Short mmCIF file of C-alpha atoms in Angstrom, two decimals:
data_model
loop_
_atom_site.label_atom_id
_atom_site.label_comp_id
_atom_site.label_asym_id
_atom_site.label_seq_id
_atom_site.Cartn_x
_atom_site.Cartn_y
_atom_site.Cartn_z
CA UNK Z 1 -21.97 -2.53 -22.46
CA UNK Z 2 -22.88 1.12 -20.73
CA UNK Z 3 -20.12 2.19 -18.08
CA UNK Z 4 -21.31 4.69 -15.73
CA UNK Z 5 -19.32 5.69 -12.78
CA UNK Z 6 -21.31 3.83 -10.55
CA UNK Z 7 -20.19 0.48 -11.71
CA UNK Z 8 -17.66 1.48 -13.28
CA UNK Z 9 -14.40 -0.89 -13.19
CA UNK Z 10 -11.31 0.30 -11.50
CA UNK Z 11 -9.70 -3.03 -11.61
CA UNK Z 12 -10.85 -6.30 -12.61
CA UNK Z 13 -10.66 -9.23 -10.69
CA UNK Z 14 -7.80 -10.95 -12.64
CA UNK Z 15 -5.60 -7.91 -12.63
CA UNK Z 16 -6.12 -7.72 -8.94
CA UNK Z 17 -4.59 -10.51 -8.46
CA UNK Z 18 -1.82 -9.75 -10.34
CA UNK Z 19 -1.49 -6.66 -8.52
CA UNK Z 20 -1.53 -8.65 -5.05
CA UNK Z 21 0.98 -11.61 -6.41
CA UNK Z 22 3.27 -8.74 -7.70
CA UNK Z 23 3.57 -7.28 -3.88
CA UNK Z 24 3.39 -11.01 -2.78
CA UNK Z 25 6.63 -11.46 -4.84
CA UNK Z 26 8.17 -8.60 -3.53
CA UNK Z 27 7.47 -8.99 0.17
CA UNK Z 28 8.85 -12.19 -0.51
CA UNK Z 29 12.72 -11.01 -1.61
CA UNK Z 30 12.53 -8.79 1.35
CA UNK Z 31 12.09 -11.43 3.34
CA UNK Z 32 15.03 -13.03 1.69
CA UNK Z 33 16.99 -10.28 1.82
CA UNK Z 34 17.20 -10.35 6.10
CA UNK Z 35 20.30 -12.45 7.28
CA UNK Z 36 18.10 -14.90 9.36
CA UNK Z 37 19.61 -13.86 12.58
CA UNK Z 38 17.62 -10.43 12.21
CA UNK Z 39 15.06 -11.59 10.44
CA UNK Z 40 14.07 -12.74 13.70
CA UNK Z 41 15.85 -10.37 15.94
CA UNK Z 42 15.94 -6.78 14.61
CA UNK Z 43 14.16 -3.72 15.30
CA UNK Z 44 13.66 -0.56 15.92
CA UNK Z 45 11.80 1.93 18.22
CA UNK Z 46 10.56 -1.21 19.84
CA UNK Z 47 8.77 -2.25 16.94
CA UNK Z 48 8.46 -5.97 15.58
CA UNK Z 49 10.27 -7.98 13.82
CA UNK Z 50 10.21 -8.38 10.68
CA UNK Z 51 9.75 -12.11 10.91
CA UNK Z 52 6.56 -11.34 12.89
CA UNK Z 53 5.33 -8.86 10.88
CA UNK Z 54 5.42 -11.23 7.65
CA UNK Z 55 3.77 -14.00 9.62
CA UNK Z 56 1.21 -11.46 10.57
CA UNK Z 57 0.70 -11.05 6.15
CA UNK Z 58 0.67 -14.80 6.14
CA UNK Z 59 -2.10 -15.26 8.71
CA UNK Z 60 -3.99 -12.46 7.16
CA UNK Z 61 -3.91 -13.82 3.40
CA UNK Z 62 -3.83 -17.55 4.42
CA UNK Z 63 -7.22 -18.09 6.20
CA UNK Z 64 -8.22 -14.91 4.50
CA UNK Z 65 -7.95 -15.97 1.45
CA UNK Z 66 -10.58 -18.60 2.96
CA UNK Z 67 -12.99 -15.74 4.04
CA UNK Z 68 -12.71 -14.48 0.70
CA UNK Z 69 -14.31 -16.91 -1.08
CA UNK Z 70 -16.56 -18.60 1.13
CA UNK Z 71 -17.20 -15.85 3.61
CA UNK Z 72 -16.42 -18.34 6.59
CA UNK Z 73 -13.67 -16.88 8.85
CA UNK Z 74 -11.28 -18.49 11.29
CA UNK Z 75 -7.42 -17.90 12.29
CA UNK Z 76 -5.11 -20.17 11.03
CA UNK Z 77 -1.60 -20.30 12.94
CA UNK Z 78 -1.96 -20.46 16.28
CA UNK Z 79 0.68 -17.67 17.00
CA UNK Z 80 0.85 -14.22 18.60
CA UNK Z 81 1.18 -11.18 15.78
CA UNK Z 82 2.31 -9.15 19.09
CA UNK Z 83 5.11 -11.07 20.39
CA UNK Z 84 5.57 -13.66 17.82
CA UNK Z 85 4.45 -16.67 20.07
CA UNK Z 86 4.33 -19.77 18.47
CA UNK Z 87 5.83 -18.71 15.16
CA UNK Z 88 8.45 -20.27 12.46
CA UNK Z 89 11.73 -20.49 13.59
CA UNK Z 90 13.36 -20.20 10.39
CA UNK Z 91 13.90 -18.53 7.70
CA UNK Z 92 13.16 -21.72 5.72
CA UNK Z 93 10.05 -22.53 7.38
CA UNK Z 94 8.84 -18.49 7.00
CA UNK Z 95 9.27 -18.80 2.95
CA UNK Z 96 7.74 -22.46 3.17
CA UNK Z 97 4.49 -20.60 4.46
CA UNK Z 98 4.37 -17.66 2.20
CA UNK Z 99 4.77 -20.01 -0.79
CA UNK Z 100 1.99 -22.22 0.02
CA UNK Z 101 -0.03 -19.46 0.61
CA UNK Z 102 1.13 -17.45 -2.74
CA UNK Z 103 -0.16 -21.14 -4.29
CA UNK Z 104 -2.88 -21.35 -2.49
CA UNK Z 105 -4.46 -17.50 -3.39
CA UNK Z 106 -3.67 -18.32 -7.33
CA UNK Z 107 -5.82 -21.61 -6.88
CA UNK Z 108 -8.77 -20.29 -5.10
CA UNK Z 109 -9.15 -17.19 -6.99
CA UNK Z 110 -11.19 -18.78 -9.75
CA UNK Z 111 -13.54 -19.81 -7.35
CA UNK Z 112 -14.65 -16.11 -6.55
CA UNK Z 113 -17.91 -15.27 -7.73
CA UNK Z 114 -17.93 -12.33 -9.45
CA UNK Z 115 -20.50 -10.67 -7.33
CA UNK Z 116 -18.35 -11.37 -4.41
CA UNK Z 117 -16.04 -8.43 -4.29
CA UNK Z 118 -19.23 -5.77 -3.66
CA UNK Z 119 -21.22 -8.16 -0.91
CA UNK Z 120 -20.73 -7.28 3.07
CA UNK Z 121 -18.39 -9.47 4.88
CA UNK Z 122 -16.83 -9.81 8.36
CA UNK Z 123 -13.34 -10.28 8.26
CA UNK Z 124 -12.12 -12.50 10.82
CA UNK Z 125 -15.37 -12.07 12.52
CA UNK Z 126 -14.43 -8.58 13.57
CA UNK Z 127 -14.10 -6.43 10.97
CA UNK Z 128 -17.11 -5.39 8.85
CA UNK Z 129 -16.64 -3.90 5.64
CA UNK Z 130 -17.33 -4.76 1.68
CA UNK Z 131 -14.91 -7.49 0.53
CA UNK Z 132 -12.81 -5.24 -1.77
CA UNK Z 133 -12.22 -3.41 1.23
CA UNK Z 134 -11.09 -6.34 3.08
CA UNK Z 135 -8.77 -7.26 0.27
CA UNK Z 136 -7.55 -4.23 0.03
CA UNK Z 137 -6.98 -3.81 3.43
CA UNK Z 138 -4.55 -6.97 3.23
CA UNK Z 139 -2.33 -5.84 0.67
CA UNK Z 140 -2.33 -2.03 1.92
CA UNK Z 141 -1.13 -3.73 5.35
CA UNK Z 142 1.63 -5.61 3.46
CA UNK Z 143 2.85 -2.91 1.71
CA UNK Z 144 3.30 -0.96 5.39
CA UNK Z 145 4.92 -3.38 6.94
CA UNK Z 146 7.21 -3.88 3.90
CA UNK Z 147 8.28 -0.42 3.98
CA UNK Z 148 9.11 -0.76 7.36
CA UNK Z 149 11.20 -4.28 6.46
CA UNK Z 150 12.92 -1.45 4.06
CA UNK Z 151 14.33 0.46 6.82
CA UNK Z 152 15.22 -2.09 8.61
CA UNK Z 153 17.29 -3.34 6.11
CA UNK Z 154 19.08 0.21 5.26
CA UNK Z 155 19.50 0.34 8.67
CA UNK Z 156 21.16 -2.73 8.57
CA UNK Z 157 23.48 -2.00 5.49
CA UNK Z 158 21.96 -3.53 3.48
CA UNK Z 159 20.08 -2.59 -0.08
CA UNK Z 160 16.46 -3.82 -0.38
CA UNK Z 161 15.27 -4.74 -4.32
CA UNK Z 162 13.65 -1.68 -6.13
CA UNK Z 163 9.82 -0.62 -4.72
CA UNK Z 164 9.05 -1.13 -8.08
CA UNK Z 165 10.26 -4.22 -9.62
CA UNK Z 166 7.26 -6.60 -9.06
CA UNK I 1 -26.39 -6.96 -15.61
CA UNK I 2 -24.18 -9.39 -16.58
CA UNK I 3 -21.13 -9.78 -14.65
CA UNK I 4 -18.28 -11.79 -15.44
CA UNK I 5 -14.67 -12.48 -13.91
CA UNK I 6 -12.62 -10.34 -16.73
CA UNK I 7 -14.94 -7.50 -16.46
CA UNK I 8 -16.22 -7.60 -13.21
CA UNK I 9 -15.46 -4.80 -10.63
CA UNK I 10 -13.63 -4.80 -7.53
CA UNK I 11 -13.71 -1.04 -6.93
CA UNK I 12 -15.59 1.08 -8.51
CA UNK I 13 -14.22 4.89 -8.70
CA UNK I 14 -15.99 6.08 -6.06
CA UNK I 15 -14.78 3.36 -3.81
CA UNK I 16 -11.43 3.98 -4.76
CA UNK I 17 -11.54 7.75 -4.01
CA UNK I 18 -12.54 7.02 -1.20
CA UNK I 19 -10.26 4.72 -0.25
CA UNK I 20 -7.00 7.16 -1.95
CA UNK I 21 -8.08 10.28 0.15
CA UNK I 22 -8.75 7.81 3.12
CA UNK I 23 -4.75 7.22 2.78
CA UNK I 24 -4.26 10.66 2.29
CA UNK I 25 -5.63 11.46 5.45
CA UNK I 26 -3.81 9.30 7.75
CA UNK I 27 -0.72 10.75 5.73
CA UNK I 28 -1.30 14.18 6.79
CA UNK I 29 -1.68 12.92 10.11
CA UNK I 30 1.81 11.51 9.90
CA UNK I 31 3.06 14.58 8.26
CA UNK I 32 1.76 16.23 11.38
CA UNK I 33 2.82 14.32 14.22
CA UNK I 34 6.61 14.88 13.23
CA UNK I 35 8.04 17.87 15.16
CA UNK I 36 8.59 20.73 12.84
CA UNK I 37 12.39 19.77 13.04
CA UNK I 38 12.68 16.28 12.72
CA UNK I 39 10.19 16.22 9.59
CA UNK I 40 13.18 17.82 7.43
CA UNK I 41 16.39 16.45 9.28
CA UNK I 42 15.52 13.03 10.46
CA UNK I 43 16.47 9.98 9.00
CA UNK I 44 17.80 6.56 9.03
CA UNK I 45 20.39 3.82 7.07
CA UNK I 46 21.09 7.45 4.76
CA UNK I 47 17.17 7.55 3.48
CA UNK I 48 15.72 10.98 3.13
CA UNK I 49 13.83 12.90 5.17
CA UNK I 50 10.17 12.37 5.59
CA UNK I 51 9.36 16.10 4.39
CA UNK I 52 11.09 14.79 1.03
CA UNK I 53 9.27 11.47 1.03
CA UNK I 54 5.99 13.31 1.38
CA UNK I 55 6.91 15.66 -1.55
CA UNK I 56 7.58 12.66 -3.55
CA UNK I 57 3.58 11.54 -2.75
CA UNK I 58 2.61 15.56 -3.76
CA UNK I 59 4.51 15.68 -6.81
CA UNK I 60 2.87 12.12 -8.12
CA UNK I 61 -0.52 13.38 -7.07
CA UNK I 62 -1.19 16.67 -7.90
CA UNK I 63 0.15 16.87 -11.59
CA UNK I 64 -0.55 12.81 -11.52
CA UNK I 65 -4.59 13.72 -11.64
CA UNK I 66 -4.01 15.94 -14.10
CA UNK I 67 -2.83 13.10 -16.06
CA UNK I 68 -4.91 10.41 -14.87
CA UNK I 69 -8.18 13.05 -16.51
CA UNK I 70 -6.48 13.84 -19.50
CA UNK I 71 -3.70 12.09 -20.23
CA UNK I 72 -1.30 15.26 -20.53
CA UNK I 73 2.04 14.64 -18.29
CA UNK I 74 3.86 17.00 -16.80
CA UNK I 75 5.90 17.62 -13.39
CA UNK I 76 4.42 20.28 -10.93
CA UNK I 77 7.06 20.75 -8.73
CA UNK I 78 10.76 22.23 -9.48
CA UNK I 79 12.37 20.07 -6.88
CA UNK I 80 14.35 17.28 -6.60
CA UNK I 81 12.60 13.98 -4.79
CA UNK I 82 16.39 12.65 -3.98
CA UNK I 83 18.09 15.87 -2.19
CA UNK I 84 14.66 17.40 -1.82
CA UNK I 85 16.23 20.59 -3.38
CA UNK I 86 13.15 23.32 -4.09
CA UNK I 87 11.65 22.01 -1.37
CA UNK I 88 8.83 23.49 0.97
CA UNK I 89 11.07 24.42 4.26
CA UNK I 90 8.29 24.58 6.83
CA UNK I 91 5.80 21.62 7.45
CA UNK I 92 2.93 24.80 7.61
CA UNK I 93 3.69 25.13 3.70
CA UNK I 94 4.24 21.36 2.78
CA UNK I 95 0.97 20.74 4.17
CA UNK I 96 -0.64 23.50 2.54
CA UNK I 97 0.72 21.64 -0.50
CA UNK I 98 -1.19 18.40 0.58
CA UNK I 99 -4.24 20.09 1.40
CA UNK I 100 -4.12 21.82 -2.02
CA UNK I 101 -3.44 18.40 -3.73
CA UNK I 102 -6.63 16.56 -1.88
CA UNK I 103 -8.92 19.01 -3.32
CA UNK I 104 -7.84 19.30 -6.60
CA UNK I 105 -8.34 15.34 -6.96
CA UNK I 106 -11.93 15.56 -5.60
CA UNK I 107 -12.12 18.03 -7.86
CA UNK I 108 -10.97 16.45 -11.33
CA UNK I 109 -12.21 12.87 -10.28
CA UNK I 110 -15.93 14.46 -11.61
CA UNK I 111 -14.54 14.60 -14.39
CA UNK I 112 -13.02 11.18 -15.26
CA UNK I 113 -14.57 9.00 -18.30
CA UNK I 114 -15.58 5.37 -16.30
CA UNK I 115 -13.42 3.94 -19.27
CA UNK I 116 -10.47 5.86 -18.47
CA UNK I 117 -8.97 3.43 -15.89
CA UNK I 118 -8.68 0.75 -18.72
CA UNK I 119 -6.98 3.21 -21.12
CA UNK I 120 -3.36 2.98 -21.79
CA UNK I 121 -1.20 5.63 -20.64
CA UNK I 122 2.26 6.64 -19.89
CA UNK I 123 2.80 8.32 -16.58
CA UNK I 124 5.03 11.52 -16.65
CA UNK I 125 5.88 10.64 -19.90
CA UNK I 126 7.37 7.79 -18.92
CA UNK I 127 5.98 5.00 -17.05
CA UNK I 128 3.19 3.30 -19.20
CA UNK I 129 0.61 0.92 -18.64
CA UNK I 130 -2.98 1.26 -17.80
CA UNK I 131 -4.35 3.83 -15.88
CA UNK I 132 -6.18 2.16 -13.13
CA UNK I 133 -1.86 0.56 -12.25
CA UNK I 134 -0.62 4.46 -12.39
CA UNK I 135 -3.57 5.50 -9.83
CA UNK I 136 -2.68 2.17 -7.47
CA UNK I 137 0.98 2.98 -7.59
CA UNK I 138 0.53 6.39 -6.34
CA UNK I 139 -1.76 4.89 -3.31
CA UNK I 140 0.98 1.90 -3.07
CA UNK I 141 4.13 4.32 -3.23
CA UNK I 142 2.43 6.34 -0.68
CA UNK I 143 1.76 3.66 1.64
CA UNK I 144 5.29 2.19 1.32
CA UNK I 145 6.99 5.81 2.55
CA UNK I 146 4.34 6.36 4.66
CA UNK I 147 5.33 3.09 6.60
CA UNK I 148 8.47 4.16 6.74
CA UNK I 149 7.54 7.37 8.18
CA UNK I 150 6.05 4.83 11.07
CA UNK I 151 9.34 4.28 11.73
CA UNK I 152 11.08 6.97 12.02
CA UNK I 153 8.35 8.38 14.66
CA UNK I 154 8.88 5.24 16.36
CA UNK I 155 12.90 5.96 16.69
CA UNK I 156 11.79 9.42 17.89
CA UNK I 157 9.87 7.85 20.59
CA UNK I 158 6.60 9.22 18.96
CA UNK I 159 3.37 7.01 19.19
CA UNK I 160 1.80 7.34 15.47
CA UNK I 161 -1.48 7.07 14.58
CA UNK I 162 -3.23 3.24 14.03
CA UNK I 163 -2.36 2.40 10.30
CA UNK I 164 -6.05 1.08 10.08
CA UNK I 165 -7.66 4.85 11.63
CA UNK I 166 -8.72 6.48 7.98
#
């Protein structure tokens, strides 16, 4: 098969995923790492918690994992990504989410065409953009909030698992 | 063309450049909205300094695309990423660094073979894998520190700029 630089593949669906299940993974011993006291209650310069901010991940990958594939959009948790209205109250209940979700992204993978990554979506009905970009967007927004969940928890004392180790 | 999950593309290289010096950009801007001072002093839970984090992103990048085109390794800058000894000491000169750095890989990306991101490599002689994982951990590592530089403006009382503005 010609490659030209056109069409050219950076990364191919299946190690994509990898590559988002790897952060996924990571996010996820981060979250595990916060006692759950501040999980839910720490901060700094008035920022969010880090509970919130990984239920903001979760609503973007759950339903957008949705999107994704069928190119039908809707929220899923009925909670505020702002304030944290309406959100787990536990630790527990926090992981319980991300792992369905983590499941849930490995099972409806195989159902993306292809084709899809390249076709024009709107994401959540408000953001236009290609649907690599949307995907991207999603794990580029994990990986920022996880770096802030990092110093949070050197703030805290506490030593977060290695960047690296996926 | 025939396209099929294992070789299908989710980025193509031009996407992807786009989408790196995208990131770049809203790095410099972070890089600039630290005063002068507080760029090389400032830090919290004993992490370093943002000047040193965004060294670290320089000194993948800018001998990283030499390696990415021709798979010859080598480190550009004499400096230490952990003390941030031989260090730029003004932000004027560390950005003039950055600048340098986004040229040079609009430059050199010309020149990449469309196969190249499949090819094996081993990153500064000693990461390996394939190239297209070297080129999203620079973007990923990036992101990650460049969160963290979120927070640290935050502390200072300093609005940053909207993680999604590229």
């Amino acid at each position: 098969m010609e490659t030209n630089i056109a069409t050219a593949t950076v990364i191919t669906p299946e190690a994509f995923l990898a590559h988002w299940q790897g952060h996924r993974g990571l996010t996820r011993r981060i979250i595990e790492a916060f006692p759950e006291k501040e999980l839910f209650t720490f901060s700094i310069g008035g920022m969010r918690t880090f509970a919130v901010l990984a239920m903001e991940m979760t609503d973007l990958a759950n339903p957008g994992i949705d999107g994704i594939v069928t190119g039908e959009w809707r929220e899923k948790y009925n909670m505020s990504h702002q304030t944290g209205e309406g959100m787990p109250e536990t630790k527990e209940e926090l992981l319980a989410l991300w792992d369905e979700t983590t499941a849930k992204i490995d099972r409806l993978w195989g159902q993306l065409d292809p084709q899809r990554f390249q076709e024009q979506t709107v994401a959540f009905g408000q953001w236009p953009g290609p649907v690599y970009g949307t995907l991207l967007y999603f794990v580029d927004n994990e990986i920022h909030h996880r770096g802030q969940g990092y110093v949070y928890l050197r703030a805290l004392g506490i030593e977060p698992p290695a960047f690296w180790e996926r």
